[in-house]
Short mmCIF file of C-alpha atoms in Angstrom, two decimals:
data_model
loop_
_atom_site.label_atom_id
_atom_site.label_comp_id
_atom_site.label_asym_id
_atom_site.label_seq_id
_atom_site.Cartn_x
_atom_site.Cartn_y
_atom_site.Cartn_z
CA UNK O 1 0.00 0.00 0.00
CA UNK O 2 1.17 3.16 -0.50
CA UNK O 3 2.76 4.90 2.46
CA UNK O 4 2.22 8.81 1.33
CA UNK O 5 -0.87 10.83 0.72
CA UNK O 6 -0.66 14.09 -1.37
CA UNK O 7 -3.22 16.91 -0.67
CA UNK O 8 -4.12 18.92 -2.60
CA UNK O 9 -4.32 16.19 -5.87
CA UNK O 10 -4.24 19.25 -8.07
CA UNK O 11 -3.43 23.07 -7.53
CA UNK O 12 -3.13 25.69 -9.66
CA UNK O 13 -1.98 29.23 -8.83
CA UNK O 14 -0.46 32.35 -10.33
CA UNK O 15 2.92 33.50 -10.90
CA UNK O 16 4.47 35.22 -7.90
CA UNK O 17 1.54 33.34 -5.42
CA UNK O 18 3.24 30.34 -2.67
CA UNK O 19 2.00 27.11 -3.19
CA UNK O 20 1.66 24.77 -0.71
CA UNK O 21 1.70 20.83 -0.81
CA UNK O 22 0.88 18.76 2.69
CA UNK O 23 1.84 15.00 2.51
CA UNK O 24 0.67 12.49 5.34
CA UNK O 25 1.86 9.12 6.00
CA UNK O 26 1.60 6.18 7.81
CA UNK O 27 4.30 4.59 9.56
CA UNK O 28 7.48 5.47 11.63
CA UNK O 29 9.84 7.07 9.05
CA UNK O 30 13.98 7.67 8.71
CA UNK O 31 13.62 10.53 6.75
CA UNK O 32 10.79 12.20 3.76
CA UNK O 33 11.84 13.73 0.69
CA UNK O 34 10.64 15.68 -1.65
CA UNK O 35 10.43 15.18 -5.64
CA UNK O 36 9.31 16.76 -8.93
CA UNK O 37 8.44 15.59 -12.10
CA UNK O 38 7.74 17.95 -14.94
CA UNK O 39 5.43 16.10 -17.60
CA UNK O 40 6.96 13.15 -19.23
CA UNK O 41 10.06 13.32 -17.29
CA UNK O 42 11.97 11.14 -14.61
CA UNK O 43 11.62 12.17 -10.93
CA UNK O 44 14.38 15.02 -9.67
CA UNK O 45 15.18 15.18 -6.07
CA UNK O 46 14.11 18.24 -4.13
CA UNK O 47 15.26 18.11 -0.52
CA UNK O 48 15.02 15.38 2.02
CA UNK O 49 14.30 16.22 5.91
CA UNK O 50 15.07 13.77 8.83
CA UNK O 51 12.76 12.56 11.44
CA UNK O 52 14.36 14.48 14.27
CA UNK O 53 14.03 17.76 11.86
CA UNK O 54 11.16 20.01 11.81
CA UNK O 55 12.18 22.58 9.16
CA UNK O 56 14.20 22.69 6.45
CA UNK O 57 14.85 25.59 3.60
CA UNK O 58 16.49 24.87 -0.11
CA UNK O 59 16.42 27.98 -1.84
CA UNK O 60 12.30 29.25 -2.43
CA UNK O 61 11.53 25.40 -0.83
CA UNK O 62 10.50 25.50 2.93
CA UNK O 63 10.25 22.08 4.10
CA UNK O 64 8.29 21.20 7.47
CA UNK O 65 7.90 17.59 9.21
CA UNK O 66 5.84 16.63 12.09
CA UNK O 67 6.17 13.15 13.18
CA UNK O 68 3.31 13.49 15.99
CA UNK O 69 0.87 13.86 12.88
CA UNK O 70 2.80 11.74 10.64
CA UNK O 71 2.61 14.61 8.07
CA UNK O 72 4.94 17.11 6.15
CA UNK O 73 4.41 20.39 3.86
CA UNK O 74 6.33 22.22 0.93
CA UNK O 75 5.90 25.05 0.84
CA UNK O 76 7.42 26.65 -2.83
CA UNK O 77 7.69 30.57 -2.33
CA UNK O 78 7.22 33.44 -5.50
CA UNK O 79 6.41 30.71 -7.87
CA UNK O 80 7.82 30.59 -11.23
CA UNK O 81 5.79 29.57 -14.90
CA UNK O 82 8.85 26.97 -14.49
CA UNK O 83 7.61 25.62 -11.38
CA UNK O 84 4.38 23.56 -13.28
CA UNK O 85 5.55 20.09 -12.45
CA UNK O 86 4.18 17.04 -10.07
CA UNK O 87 5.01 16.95 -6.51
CA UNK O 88 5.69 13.83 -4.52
CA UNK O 89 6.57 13.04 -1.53
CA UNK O 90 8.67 9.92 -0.26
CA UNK O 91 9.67 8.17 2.95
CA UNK O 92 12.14 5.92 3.95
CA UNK O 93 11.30 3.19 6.91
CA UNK O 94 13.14 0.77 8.61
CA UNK O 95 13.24 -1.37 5.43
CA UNK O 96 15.52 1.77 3.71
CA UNK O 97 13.17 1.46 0.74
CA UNK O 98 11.70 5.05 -0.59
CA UNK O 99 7.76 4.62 -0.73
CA UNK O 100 5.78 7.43 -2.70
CA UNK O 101 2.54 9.22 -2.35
CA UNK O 102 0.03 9.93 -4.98
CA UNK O 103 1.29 13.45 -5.85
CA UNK O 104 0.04 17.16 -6.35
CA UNK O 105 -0.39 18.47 -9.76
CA UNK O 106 1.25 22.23 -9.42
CA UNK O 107 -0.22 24.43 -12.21
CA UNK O 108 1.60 28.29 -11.90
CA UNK O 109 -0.38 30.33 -14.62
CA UNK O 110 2.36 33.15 -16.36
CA UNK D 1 28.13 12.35 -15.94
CA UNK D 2 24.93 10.52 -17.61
CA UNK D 3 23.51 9.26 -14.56
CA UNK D 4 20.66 7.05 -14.80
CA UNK D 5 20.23 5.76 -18.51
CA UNK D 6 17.25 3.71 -19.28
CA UNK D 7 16.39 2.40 -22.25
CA UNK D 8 14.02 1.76 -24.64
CA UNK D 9 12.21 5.03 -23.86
CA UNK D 10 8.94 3.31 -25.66
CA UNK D 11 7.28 -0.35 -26.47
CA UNK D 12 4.68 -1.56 -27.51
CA UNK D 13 3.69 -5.26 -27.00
CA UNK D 14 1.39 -7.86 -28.01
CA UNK D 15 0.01 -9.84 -24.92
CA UNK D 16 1.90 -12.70 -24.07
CA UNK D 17 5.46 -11.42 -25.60
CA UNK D 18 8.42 -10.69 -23.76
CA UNK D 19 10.40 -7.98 -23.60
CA UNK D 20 13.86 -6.36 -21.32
CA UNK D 21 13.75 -2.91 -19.60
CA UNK D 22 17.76 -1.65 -19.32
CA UNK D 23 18.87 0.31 -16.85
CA UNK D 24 22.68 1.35 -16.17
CA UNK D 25 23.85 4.69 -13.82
CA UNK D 26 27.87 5.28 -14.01
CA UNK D 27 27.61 6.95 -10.38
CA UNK D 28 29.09 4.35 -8.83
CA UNK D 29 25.89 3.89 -6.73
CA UNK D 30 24.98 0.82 -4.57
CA UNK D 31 21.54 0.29 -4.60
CA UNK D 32 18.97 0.01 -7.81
CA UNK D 33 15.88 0.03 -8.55
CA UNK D 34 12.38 -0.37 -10.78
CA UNK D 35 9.48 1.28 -10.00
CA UNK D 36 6.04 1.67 -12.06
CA UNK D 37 4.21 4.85 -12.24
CA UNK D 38 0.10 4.15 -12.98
CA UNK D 39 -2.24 7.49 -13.43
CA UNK D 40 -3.25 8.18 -9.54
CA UNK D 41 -1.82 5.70 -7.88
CA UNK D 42 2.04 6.63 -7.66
CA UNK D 43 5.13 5.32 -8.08
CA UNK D 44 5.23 2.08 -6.66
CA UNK D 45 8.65 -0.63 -5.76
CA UNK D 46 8.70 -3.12 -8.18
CA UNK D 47 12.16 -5.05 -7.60
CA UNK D 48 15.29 -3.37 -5.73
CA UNK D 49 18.96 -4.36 -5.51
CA UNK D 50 20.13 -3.44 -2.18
CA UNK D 51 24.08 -4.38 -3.91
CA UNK D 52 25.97 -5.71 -6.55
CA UNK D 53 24.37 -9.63 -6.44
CA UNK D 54 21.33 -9.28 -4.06
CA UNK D 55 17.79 -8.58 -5.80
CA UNK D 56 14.40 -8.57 -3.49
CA UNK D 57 10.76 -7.98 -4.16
CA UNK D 58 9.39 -4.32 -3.76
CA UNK D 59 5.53 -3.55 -3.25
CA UNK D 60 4.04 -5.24 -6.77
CA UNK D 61 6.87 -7.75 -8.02
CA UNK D 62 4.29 -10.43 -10.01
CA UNK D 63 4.93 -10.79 -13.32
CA UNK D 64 7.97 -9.00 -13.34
CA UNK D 65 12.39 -10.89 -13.21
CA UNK D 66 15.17 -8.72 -12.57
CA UNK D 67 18.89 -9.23 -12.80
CA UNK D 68 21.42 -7.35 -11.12
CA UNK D 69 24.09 -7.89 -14.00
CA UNK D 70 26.90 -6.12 -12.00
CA UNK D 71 27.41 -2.89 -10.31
CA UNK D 72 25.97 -0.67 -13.29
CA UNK D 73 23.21 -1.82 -14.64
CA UNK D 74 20.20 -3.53 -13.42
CA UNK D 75 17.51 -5.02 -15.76
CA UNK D 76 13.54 -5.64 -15.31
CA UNK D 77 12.25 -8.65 -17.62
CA UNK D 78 8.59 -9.12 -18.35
CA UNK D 79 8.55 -12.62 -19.28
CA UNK D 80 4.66 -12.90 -20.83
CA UNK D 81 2.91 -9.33 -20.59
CA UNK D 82 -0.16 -8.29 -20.03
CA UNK D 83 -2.16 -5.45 -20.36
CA UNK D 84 -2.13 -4.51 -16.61
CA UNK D 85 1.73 -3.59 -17.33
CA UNK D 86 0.90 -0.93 -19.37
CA UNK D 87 2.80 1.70 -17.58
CA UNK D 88 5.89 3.83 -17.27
CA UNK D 89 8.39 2.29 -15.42
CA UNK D 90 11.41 4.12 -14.15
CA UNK D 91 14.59 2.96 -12.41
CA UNK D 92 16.79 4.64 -9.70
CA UNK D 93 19.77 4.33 -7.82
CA UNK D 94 20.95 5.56 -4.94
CA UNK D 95 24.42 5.27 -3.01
CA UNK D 96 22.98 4.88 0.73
CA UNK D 97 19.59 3.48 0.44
CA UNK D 98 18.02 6.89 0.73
CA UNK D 99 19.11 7.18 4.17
CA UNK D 100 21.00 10.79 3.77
CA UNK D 101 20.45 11.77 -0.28
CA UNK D 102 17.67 11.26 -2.73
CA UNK D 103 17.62 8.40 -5.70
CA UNK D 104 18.75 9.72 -9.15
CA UNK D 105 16.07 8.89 -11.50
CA UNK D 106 16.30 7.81 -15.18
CA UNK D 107 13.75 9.31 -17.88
CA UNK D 108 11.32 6.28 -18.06
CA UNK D 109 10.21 3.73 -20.41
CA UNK D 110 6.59 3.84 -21.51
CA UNK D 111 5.41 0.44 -22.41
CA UNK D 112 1.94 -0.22 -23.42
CA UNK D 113 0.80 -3.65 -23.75
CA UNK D 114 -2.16 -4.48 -26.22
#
């Protein structure tokens, strides 16, 4: 089963708005990351946050984990045309396999 | 630095043939991968390789071989498909497991099955 839940499934915004992506999950985790995928692409690597983190910044990312709620948020600041992709997040358990969610589509309108 | 390099990027099949996805990375990484990626549902673990000789079954593994052919390159092999492996199926690697970086992803195959 799948160990991540996106919300929102889709979200569309305009240029210069902050977009925000919550992910929850289900199980004790190592560590969540963060992916994109621009249509018909392979997955790029965002940022990746540890359990015992609670924040975590990568440029216009913001990053925030809370293991009490099993849930984390990305926040994407001044968003760019560029910025139209898939989100996903992933976590790594025990097993040090990375298990995905369902993803949010991110639609920034020029 | 190529990374992850899978190929083909598309196939069709009848049901019932066989066919072998390719993957190879030249970062020197560990641990492979295959996932499949179906509309809503995900990405989910198909087969992983932990290491250069070990192979184990990820979330969805019927239907699907894989052979860990050395350090590079890691192959998926649908041995009779069927139309529920129509999908685009991506491989990874990763040099700790995903325990302090991300997995480097390749571009995908897209194989439908008819």
């Amino acid at each position: 089963s799948q160990q991540g839940e996106e919300d929102p499934q889709a979200l569309s915004i305009q240029e210069g708005e902050n977009a925000t992506m919550n992910c929850s999950y289900k199980t004790s985790i190592n560590n969540l990351q963060w992916y994109r995928q621009n249509s018909g692409r392979g997955l790029v690597h965002l940022i990746l946050i540890r359990s015992n983190e609670r924040e975590k910044h990568s440029g216009r990312l913001r990053v925030t984990l809370d293991t009490s709620k099993k849930s984390s948020s990305l926040l994407i600041t001044a968003s760019r045309a560029a910025d139209t992709a898939s989100y996903f997040c992933a976590t790594v358990t025990g097993a040090n396999n990375l298990f995905f969610g369902t993803g949010t589509r991110l639609t920034v309108i020029p | 630095n190529a990374g992850v390099t899978q190929t083909p990027k598309f196939q069709v099949l009848k049901t019932g043939q066989s066919m072998t996805l390719q993957c190879a990375q030249d970062m020197n990484h560990n641990s492979m991968y295959w996932y499949r990626q179906d509309p809503g549902m995900g990405l989910r673990l198909i087969y992983y390789s932990a290491s250069e000789g070990t192979t184990d079954k990820g979330e969805v593994p019927n239907g699907y071989n894989v052979s860990r052919l050395n350090k590079r390159e890691f192959s998926l092999r649908l041995e009779s498909a069927a139309p529920s492996q129509t999908s685009v199926y991506f491989c990874a690697s990763s040099g700790d497991r995903g325990r302090r970086s991300g997995y480097t992803f390749g571009s995908g195959t897209r194989l439908t099955v008819v």
